[in-house]
Structure formats: structure tokens, C-alpha cells
Short mmCIF file of N, CA and C and ligand atoms in Angstrom, two decimals:
data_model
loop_
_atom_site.label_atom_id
_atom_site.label_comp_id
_atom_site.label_asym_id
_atom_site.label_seq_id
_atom_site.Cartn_x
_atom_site.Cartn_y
_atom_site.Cartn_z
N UNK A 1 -143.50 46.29 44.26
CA UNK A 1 -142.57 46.17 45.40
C UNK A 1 -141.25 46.87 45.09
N UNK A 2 -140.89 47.77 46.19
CA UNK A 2 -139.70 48.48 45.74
C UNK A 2 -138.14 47.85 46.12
N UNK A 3 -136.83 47.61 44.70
CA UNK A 3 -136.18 46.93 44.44
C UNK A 3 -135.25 47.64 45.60
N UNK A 4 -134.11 46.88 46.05
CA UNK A 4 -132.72 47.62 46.77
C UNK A 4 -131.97 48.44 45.78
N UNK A 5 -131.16 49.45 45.80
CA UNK A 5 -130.78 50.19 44.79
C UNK A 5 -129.29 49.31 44.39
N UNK A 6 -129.10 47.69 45.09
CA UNK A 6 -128.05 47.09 44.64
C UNK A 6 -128.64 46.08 43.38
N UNK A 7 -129.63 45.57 43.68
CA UNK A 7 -130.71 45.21 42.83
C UNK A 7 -130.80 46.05 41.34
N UNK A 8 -131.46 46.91 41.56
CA UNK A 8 -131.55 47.98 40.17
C UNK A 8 -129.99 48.02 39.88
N UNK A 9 -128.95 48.30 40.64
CA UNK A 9 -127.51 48.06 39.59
C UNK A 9 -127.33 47.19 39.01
N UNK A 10 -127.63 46.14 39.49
CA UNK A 10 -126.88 44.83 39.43
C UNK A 10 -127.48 44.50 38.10
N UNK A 11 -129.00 44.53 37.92
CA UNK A 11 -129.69 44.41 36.87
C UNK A 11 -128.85 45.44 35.89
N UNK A 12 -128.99 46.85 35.39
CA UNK A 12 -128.82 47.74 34.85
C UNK A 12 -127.06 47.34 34.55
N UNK A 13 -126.10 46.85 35.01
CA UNK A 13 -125.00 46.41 34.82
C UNK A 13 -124.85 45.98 33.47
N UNK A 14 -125.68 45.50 32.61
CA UNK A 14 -125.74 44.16 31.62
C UNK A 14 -125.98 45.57 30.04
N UNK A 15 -126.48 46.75 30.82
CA UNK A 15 -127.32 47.71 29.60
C UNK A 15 -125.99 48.37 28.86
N UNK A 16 -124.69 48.23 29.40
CA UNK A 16 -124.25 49.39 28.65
C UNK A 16 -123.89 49.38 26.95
N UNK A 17 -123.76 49.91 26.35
CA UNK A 17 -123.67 50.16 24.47
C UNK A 17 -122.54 49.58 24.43
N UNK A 18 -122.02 48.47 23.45
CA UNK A 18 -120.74 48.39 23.17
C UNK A 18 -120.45 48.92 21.79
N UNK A 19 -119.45 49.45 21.69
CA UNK A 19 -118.57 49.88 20.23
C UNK A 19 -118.79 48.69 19.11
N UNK A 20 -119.16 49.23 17.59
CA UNK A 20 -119.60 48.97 16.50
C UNK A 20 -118.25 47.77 16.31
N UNK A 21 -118.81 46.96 16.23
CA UNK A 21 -117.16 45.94 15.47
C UNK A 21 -116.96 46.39 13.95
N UNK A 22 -115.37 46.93 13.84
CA UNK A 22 -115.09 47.13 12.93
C UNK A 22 -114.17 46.37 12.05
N UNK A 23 -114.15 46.21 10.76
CA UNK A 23 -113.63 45.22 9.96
C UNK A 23 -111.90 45.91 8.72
N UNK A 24 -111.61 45.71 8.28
CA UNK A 24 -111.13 46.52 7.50
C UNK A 24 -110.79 45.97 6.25
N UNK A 25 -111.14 46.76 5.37
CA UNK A 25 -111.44 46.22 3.41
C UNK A 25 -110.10 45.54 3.11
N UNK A 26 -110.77 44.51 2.96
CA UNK A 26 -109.23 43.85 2.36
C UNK A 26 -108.33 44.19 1.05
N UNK A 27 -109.18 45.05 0.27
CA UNK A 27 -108.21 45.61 -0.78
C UNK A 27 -107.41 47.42 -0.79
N UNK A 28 -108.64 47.98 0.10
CA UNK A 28 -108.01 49.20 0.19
C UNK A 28 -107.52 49.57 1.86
N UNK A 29 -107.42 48.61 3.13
CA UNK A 29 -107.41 48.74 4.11
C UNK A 29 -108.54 49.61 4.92
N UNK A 30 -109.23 50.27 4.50
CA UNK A 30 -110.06 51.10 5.27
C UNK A 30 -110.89 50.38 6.15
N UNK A 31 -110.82 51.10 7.30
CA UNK A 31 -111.70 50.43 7.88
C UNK A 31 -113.17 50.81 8.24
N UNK A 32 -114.13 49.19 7.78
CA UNK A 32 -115.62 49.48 7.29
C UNK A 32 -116.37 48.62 8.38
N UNK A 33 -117.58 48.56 8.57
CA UNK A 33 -118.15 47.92 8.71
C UNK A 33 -118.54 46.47 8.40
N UNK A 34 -119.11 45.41 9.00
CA UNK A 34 -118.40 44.04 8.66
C UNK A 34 -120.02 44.26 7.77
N UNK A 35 -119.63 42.88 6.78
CA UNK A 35 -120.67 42.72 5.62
C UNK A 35 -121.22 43.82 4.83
N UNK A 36 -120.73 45.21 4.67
CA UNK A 36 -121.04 46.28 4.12
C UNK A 36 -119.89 46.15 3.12
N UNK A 37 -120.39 47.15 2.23
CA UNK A 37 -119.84 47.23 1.18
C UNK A 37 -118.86 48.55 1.43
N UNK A 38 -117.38 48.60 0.82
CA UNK A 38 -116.45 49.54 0.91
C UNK A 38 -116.67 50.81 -0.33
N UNK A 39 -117.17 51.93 0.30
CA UNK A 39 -117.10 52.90 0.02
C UNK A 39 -116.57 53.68 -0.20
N UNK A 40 -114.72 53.26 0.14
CA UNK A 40 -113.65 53.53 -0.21
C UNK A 40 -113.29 53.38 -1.80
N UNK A 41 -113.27 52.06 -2.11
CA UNK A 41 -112.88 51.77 -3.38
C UNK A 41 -114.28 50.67 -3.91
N UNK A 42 -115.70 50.79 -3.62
CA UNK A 42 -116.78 49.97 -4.18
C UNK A 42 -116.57 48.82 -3.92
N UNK A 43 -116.14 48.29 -3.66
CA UNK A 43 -115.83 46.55 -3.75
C UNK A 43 -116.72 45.71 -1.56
N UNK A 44 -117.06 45.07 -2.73
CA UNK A 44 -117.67 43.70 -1.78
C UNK A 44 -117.11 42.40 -1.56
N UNK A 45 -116.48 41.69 -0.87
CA UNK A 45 -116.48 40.43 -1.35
C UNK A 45 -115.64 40.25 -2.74
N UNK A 46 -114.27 40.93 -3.03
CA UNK A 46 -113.48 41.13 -4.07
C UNK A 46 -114.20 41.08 -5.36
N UNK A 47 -115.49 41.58 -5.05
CA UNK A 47 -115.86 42.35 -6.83
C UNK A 47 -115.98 43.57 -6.78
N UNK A 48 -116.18 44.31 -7.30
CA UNK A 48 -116.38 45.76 -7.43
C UNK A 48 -117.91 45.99 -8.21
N UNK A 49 -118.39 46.35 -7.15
CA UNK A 49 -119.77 46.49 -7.14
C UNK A 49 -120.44 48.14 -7.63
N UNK A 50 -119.56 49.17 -7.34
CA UNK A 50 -119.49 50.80 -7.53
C UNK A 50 -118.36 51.25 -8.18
N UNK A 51 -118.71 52.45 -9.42
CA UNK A 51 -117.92 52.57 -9.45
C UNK A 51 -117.38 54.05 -9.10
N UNK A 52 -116.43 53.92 -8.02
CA UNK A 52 -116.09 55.18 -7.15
C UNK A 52 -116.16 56.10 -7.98
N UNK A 53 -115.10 56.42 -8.93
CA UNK A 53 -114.71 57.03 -9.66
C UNK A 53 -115.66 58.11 -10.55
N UNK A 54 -116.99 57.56 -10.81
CA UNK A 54 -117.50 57.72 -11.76
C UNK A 54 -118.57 59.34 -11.14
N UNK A 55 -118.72 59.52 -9.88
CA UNK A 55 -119.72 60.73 -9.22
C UNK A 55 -117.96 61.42 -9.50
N UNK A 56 -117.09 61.51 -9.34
CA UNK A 56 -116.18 62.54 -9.75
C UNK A 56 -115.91 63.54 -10.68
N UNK A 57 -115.36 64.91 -10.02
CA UNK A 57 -115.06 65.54 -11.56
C UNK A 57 -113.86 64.69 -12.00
N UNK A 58 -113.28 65.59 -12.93
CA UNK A 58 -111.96 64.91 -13.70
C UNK A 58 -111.00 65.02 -13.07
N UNK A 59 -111.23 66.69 -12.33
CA UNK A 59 -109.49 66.70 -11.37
C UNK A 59 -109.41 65.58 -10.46
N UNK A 60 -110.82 65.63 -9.52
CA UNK A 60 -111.11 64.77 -8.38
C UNK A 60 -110.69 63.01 -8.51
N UNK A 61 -111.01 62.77 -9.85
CA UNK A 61 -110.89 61.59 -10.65
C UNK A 61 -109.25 61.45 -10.71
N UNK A 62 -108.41 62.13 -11.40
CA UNK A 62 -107.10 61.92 -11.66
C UNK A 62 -106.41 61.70 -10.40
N UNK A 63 -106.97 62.57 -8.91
CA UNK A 63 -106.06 63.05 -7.92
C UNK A 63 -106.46 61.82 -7.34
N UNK A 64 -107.36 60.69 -7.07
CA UNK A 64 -107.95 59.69 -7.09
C UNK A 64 -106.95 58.21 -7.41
N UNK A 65 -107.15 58.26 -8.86
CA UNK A 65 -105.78 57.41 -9.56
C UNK A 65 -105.20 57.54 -9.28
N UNK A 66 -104.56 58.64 -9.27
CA UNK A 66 -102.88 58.94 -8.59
C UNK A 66 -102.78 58.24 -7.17
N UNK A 67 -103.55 58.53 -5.97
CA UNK A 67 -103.64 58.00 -5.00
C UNK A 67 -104.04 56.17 -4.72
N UNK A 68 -104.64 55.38 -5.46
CA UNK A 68 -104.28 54.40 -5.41
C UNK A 68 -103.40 53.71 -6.46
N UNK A 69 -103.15 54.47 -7.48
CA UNK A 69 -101.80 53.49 -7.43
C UNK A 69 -100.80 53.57 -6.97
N UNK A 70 -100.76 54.86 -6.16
CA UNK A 70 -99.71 54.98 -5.55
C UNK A 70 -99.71 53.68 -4.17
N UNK A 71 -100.75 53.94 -3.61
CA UNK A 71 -100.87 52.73 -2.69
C UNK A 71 -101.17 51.60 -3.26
N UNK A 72 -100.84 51.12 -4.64
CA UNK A 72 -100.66 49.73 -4.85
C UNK A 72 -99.23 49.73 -5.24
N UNK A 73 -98.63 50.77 -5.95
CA UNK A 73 -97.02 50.23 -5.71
C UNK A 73 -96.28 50.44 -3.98
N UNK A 74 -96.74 50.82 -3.20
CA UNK A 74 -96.53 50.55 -1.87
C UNK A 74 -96.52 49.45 -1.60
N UNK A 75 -98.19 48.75 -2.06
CA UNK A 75 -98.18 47.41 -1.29
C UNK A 75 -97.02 46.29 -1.89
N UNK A 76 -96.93 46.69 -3.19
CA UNK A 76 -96.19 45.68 -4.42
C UNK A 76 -94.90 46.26 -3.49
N UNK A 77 -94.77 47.39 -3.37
CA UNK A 77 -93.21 47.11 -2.93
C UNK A 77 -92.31 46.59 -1.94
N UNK A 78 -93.63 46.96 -0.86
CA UNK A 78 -93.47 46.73 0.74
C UNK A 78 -93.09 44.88 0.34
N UNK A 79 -92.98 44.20 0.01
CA UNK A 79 -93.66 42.55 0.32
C UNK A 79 -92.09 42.23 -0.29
N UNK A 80 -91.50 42.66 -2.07
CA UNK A 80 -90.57 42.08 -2.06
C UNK A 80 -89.33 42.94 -1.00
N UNK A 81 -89.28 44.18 -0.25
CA UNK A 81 -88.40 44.82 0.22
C UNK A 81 -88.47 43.88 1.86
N UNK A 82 -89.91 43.95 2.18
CA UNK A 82 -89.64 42.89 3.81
C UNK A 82 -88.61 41.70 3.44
N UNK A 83 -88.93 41.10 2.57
CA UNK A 83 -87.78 39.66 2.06
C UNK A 83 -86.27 39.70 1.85
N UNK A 84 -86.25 40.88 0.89
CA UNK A 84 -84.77 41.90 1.13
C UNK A 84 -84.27 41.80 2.07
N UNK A 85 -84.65 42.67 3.00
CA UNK A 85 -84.63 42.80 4.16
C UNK A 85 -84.10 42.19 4.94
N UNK A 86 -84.74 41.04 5.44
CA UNK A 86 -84.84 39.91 6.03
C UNK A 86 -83.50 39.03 5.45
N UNK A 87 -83.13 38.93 4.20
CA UNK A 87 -82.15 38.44 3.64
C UNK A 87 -80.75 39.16 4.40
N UNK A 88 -80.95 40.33 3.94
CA UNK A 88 -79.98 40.83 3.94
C UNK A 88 -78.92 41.08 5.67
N UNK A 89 -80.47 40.99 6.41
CA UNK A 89 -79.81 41.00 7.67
C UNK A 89 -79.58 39.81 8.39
ZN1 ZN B 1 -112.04 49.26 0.12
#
């Protein structure tokens, strides 16, 4: 039996794709996929499961280090300077 073409919308309404929920790594911020493991910096569930570092050459490796510790004295710095901050004004 042939449907009304408000019918076939109305049904077909319910089909469309929604966007991947995304999560973001709690140690390196990137944002991953939820329950996957971060491919950013290896870590699961605050262990470190990979080790990034290690498929690297040496330059790739150093330019690497350099880049997160640089973004861990960011984070270290950002936290006592908001308080500063906040004091001061
Ligand atoms: Zn990460």
C-alpha cells in the first residue's frame, strides 16, 4: 500500500547521522574519542599505556619534549598566576 509522502517524512525524520561525541584527554587536552586511548601522549585512564616517543627519530623525539614540557610549565603556571591575579585585583 502506497505511504503519503508526509508519512515517508515523518518516518525518515528520526534517520539523520549525529556527530561523533567527543571527549578531551585529561592530561594532554586533545581532543579524543570517549573510552579510547590518547594518541596524543599514550595514556588511558591516567596510565600510560604507549610509549609515544619511542616510533620517533631523535630530532622528532627532542622537538616532542620540548613541546610538552613546555605545555606543562604553562599548565603549572597558568593556576598559580589565575590566583595572582585574582589577588591582586
Ligand atoms: Zn593525551
Amino acid at each position: 500500500m502506497r505511504h503519503t509522502r508526509a508519512h515517508t517524512r515523518n518516518r525518515r525524520s528520526h534517520h539523520a547521522l549525529k556527530g561523533a561525541s567527543i571527549t578531551k584527554c585529561k592530561k594532554c587536552n586533545e581532543p579524543v574519542l570517549p573510552l579510547t586511548l590518547c594518541l596524543n601522549c599514550g595514556t588511558y585512564k591516567d596510565r600510560e599505556l604507549i610509549d609515544v616517543l619511542k616510533k620517533l627519530t631523535k630530532r622528532e623525539r627532542k622537538q616532542r619534549e620540548k613541546e610538552i614540557k613546555e605545555k606543562e610549565k604553562k599548565e603549572s603556571k597558568n593556576k598559580p598566576l589565575e590566583l595572582s591575579d585574582l589577588s591582586k585585583k
